Short mmCIF file of C-alpha atoms in Angstrom, two decimals:
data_model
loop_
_atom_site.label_atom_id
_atom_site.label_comp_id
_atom_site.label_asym_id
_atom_site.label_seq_id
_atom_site.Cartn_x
_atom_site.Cartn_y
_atom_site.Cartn_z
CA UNK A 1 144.49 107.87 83.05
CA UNK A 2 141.04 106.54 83.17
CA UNK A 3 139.04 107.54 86.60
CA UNK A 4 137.90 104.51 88.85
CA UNK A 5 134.37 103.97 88.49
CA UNK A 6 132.48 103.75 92.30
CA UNK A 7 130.36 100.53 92.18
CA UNK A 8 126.73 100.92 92.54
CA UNK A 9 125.17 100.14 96.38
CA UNK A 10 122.25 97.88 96.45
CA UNK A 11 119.39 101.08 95.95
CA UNK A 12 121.38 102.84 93.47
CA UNK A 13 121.17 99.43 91.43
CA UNK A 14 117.70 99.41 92.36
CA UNK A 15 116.27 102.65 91.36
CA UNK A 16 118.05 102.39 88.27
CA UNK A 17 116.66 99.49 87.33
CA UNK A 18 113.36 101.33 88.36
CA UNK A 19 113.38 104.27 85.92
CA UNK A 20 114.45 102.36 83.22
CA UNK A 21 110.71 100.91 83.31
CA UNK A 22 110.06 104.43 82.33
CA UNK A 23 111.03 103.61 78.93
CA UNK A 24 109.74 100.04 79.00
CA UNK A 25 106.08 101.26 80.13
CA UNK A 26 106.26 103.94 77.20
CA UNK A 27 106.29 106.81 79.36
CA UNK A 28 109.90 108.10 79.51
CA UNK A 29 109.99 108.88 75.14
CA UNK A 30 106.95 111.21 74.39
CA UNK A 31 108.59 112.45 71.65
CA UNK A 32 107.75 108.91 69.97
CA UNK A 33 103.75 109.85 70.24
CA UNK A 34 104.50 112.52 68.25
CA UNK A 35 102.47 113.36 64.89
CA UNK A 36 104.25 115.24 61.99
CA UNK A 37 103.55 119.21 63.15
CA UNK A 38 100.67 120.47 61.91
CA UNK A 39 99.80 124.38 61.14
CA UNK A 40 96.55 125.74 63.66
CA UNK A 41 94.60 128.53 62.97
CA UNK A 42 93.80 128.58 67.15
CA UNK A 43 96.04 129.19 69.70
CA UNK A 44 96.71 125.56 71.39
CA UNK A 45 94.83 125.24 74.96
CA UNK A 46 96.78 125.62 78.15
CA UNK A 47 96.18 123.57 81.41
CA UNK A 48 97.91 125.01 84.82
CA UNK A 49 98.18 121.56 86.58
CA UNK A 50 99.63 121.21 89.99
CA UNK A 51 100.81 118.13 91.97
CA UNK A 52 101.01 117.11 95.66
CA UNK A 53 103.96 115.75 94.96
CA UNK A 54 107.31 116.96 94.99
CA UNK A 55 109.79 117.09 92.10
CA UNK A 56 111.67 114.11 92.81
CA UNK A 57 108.73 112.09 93.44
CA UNK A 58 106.57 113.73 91.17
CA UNK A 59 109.49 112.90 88.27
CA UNK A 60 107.35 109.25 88.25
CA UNK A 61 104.18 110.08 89.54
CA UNK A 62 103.05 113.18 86.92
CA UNK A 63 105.35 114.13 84.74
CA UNK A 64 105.50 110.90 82.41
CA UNK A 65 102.23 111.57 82.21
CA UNK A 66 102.19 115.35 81.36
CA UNK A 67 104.84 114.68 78.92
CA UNK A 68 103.14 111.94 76.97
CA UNK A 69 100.10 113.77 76.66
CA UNK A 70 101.61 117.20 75.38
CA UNK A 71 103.40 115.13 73.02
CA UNK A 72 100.38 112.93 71.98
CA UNK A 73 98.24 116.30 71.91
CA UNK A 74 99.88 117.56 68.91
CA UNK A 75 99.87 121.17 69.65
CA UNK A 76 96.58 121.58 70.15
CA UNK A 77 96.90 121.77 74.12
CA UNK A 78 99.90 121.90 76.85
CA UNK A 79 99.92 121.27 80.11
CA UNK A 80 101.97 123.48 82.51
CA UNK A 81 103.07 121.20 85.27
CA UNK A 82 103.91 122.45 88.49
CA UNK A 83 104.71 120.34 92.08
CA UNK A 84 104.09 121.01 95.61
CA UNK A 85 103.34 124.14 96.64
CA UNK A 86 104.34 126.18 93.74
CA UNK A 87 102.21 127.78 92.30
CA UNK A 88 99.71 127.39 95.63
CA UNK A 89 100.18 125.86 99.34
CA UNK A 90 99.05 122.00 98.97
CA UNK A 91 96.01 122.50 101.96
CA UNK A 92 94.82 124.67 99.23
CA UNK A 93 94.56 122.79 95.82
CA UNK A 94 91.19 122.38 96.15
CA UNK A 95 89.96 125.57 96.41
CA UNK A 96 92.59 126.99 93.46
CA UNK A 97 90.94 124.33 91.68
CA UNK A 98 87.53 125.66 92.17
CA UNK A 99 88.08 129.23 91.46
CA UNK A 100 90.19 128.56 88.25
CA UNK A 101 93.48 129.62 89.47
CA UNK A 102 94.53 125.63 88.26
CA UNK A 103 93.06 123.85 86.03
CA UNK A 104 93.91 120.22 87.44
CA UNK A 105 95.16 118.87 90.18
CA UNK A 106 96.33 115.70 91.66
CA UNK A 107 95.99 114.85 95.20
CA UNK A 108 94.93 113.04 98.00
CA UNK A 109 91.07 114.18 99.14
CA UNK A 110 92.58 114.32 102.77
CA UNK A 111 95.79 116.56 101.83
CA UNK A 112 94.51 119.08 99.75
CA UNK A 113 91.17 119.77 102.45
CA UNK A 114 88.69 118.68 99.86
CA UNK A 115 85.41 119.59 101.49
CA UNK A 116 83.40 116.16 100.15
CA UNK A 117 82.23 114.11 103.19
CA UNK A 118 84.11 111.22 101.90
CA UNK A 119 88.01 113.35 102.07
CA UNK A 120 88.80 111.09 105.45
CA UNK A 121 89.03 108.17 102.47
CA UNK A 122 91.22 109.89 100.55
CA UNK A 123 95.26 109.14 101.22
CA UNK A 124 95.84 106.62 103.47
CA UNK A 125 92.81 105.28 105.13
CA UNK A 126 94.26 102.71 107.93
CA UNK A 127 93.57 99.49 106.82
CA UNK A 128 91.90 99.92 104.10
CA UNK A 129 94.16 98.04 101.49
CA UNK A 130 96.44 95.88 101.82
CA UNK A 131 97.79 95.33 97.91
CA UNK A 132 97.71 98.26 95.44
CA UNK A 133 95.38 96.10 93.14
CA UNK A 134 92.89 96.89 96.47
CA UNK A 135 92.31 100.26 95.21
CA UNK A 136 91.65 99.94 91.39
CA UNK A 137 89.41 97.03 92.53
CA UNK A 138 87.50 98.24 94.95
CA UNK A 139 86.30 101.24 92.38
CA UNK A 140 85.77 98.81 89.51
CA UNK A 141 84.02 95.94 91.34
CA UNK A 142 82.61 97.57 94.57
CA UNK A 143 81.65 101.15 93.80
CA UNK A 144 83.59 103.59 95.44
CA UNK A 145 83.42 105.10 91.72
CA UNK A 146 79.88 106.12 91.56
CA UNK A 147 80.86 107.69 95.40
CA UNK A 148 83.70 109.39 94.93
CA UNK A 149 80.94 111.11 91.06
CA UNK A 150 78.26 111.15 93.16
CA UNK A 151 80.21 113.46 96.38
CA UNK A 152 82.01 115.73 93.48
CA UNK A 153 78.63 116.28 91.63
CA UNK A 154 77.75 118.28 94.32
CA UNK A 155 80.76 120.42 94.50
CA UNK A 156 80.38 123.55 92.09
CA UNK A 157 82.99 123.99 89.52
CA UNK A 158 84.93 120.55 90.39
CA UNK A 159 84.90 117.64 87.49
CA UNK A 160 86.23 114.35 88.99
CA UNK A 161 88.27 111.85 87.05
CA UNK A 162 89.98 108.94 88.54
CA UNK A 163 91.91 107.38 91.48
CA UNK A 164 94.95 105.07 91.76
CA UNK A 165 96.91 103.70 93.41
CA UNK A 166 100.08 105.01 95.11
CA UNK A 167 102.66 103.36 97.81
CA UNK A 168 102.11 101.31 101.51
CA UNK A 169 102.53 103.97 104.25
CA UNK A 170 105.81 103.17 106.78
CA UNK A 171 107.01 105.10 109.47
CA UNK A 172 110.64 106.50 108.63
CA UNK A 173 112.41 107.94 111.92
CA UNK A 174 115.71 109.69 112.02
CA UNK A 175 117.03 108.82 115.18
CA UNK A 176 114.20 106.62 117.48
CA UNK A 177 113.70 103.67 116.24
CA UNK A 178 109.90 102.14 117.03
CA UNK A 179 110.16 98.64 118.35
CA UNK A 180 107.10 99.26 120.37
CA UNK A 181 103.94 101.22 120.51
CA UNK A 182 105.19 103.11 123.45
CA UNK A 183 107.91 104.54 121.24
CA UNK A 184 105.78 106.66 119.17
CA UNK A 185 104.65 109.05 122.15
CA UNK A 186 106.02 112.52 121.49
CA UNK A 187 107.17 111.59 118.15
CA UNK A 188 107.16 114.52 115.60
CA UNK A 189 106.11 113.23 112.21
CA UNK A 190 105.47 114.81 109.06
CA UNK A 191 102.59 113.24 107.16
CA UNK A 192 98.87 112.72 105.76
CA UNK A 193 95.98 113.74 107.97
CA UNK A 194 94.30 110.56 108.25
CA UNK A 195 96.68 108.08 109.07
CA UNK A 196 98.18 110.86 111.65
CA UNK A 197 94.86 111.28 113.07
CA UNK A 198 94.83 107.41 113.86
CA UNK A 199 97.90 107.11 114.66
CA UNK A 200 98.21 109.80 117.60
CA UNK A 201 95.99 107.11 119.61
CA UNK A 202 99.23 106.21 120.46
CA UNK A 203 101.06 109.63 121.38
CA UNK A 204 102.57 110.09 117.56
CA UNK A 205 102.57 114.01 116.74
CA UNK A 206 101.55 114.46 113.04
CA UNK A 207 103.20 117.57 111.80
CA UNK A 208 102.67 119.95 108.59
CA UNK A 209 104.99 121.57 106.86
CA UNK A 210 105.81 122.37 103.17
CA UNK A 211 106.99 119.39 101.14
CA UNK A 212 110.63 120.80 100.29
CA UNK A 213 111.34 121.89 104.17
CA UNK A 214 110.70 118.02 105.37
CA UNK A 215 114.51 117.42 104.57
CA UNK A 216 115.74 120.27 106.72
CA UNK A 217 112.98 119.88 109.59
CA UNK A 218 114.73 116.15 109.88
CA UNK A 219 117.90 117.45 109.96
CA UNK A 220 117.45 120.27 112.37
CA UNK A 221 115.71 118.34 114.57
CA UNK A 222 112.30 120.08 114.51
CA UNK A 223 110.74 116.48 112.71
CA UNK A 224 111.75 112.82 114.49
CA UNK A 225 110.86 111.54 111.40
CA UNK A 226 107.70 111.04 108.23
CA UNK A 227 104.52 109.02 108.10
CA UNK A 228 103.73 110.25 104.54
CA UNK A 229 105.15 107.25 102.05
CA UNK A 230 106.65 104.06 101.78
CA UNK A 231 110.40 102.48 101.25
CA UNK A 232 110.02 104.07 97.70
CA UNK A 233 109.38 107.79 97.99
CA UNK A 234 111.74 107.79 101.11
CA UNK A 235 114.71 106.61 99.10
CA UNK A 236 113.69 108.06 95.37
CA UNK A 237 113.93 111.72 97.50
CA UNK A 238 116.72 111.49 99.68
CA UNK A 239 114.83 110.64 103.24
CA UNK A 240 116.62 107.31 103.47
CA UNK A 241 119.84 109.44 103.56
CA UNK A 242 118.91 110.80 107.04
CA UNK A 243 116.34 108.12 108.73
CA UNK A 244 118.40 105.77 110.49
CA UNK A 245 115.12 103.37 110.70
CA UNK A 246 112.24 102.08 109.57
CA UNK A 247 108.96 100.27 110.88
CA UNK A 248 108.27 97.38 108.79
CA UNK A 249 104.38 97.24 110.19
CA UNK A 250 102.63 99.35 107.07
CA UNK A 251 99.49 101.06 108.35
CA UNK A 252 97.90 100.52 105.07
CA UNK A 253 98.75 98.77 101.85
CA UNK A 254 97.96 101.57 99.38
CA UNK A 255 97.76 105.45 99.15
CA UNK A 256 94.49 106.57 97.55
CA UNK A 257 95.13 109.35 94.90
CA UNK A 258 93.17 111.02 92.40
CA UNK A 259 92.63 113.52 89.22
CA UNK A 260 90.35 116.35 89.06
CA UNK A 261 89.66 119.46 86.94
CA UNK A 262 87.98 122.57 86.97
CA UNK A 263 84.60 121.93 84.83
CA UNK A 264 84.87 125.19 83.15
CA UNK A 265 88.15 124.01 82.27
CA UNK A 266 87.51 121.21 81.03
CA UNK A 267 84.66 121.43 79.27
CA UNK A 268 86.45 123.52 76.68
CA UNK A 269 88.76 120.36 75.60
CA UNK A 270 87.28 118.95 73.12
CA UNK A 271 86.58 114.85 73.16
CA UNK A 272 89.26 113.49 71.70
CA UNK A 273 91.70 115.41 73.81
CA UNK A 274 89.95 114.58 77.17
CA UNK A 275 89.36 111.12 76.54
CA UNK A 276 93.44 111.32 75.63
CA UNK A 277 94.20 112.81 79.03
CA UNK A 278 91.98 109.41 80.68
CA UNK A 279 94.06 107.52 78.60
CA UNK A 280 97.20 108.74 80.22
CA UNK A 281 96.17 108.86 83.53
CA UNK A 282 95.18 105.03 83.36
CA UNK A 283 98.95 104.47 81.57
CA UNK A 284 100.06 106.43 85.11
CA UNK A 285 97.81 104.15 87.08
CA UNK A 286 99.32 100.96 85.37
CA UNK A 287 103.25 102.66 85.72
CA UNK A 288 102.85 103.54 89.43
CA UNK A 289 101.42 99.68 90.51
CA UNK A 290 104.25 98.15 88.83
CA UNK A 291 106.84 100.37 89.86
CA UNK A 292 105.79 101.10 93.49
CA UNK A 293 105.24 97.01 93.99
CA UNK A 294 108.03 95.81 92.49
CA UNK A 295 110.60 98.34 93.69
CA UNK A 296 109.14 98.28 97.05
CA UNK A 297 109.93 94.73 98.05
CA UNK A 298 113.46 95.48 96.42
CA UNK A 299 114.33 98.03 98.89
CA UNK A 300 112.71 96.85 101.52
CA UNK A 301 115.27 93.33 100.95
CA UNK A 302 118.24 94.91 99.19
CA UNK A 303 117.88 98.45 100.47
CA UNK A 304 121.40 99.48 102.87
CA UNK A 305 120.40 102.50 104.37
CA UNK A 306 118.28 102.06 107.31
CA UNK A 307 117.28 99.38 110.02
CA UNK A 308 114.16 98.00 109.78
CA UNK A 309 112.35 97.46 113.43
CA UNK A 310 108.97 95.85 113.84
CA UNK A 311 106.30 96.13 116.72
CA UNK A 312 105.47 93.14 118.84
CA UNK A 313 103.03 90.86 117.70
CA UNK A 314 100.42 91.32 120.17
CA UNK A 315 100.63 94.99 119.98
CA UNK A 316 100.14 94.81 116.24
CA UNK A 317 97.22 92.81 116.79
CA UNK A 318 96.32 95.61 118.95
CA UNK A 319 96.95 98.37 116.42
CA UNK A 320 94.56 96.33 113.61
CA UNK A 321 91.57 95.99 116.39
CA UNK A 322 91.89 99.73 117.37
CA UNK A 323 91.73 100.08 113.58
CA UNK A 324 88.05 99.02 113.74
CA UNK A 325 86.70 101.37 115.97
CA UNK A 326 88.48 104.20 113.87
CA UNK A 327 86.38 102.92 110.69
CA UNK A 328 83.24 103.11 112.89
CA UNK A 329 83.91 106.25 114.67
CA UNK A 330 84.44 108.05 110.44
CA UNK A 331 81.24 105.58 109.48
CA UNK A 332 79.25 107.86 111.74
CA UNK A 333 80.35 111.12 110.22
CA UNK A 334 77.69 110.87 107.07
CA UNK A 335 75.66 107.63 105.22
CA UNK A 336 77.79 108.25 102.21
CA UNK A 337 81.04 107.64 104.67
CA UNK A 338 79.31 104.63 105.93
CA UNK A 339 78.65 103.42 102.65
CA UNK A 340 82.46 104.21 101.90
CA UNK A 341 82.80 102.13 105.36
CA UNK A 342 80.93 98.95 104.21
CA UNK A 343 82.27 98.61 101.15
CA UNK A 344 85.84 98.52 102.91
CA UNK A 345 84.41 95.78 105.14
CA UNK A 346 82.71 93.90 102.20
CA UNK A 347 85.75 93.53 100.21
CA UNK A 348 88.20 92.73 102.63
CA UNK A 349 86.02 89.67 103.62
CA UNK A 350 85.62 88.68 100.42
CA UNK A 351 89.36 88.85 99.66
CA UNK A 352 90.04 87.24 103.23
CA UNK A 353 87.47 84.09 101.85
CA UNK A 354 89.08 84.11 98.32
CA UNK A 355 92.40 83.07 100.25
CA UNK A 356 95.91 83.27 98.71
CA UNK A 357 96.87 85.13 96.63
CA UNK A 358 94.42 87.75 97.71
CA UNK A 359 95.07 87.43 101.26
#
């Protein structure tokens, strides 16, 4: 007797659809980088690497990545992968970093307490972006990349890399759903530091706990909800499962993440390999924009599993002014923040006078 076969829901479809770009972006088959094995008289170089990112998440965010390039590397170096707070609590990548316990890391400046006067950037800045493009733009065209060099030249021991682009930042809730601004007083959120910085202006608790105990701190009642992600993230790890609701309003259009290494570390790979490990990271870069804005307007139309609520226009409007002062009041904090500052203002007036598509 053959078994009935349960049809797929809307997100199932979705996400599906979703990793199979895996394949299509030539991340998912490492094996096909492969050269024929070849006999070393060296022992291959190992790389500790750890993630902000949880497994389930971090299944599209790293460890394409990772895979391609231990498979392109040809023996001659592996990288041990490892996700949140394995091998070392997230608050303190940067410092394992710096004394050699990892060798790489990829994070958030804000998360991981990066101690550059430019980490408030780092994450999700409020405003900041509203398209992923934003980001990878705004370092090309604009120079945030000779900021972000020129902050981590002065920080012994710590080799910067790159930055990408990640998700829009929503607020998921389990319970309370936010159709007004009044609703987020008292609310216990789990998410990044800036954004919850902002955002308790308006009575929102941010909260901190590991990565894997988010689940259980929603279901026990001890978190109302997360500020850490967008429609993405919250269904690719099971969060959509248990938030009932979901504010459409997106406090910012893209998640700022980047690369580093320790520069003992990685001055001992030789040229070829590092300028192999760039290469992957920008194949990461290119993965995460397409997946993250395709699948996001997907779920955000087809997804079933929670209501989505918006806040009223004029308190919006609110929200985006108040928005303004927060960019001043972190402007004041050093000249290389309020260089960080104008180019954020430069570029989104240039975007807002280049009109549709751009804005």
């Amino acid at each position: 007797m053959t078994g009935i076969i349960k049809p797929q829901s809307p997100s199932e479809r979705i996400l599906a659809t979703r990793r199979k770009f895996l394949t299509v972006a030539g991340l998912a088959a490492p094996a096909a980088l492969a050269a024929p094995a070849i006999v070393r008289a060296q022992a291959p170089i190992k790389w500790r690497l750890q993630t902000y990112s949880g497994a389930p998440l971090g299944a599209h965010v790293i460890k394409p990545q990772i895979d391609a390039f231990n498979a392109a590397a040809n023996g001659e170096m592996e990288i041990e992968l490892y996700y949140a707070d394995q091998l070392v609590p997230t608050a303190e990548l940067f410092r394992a970093l710096q004394n050699g316990t990892l060798d790489a890391i990829q994070s958030d400046e804000a998360t991981m307490a990066s101690p550059v006067d430019i980490a408030v950037f780092g994450g999700y800045f409020p405003f900041a972006t509203r398209f992923s493009l934003d980001v990878a733009s705004m370092f090309m065209y604009y120079g945030l990349d000779k900021i972000w060099e020129e902050a981590y030249a002065e920080v012994e021991n710590v080799t910067y890399l790159s930055t990408g682009a990640w998700d829009p930042l929503h607020i998921f809730t389990v319970n309370k759903p936010i159709r007004s601004l009044a609703d987020l007083n008292g609310l216990r959120v789990f998410g990044v530091p800036t954004a919850g910085r902002f955002l308790s202006k308006y009575g929102l608790i941010p909260v901190t706990v590991p990565w894997d105990d988010v689940e259980v701190a929603m279901r026990t009642g001890d978190l109302d909800g997360v500020a850490w992600c967008g429609f993405t993230e919250t269904y690719e790890v099971g969060w959509a499962d248990i938030c009932k609701y979901a504010l459409s309003n997106s406090i910012t259009g893209a998640w700022f993440g980047s690369y580093f290494a320790n520069t003992a570390s990685w001055e001992k790979v030789p040229p070829h390999l590092q300028q192999l490990y760039r290469s992957t990271i920008d194949q990461s870069h290119y993965y995460r924009n397409v997946w993250y804005w395709g699948g996001e307007a997907q779920l955000r139309v087809h997804g079933e599993k929670m209501e989505q609520t918006q806040l009223p226009a004029d308190e919006w409007a609110q929200v985006t002014k108040d928005a303004e002062g927060f960019w001043d009041e972190m402007a004041a904090g050093s000249d290389r923040a309020a260089r960080v500052v104008e180019i954020f203002k430069r570029y989104a007036a240039d975007q807002q006078k280049a009109g549709y598509p751009y804005r």
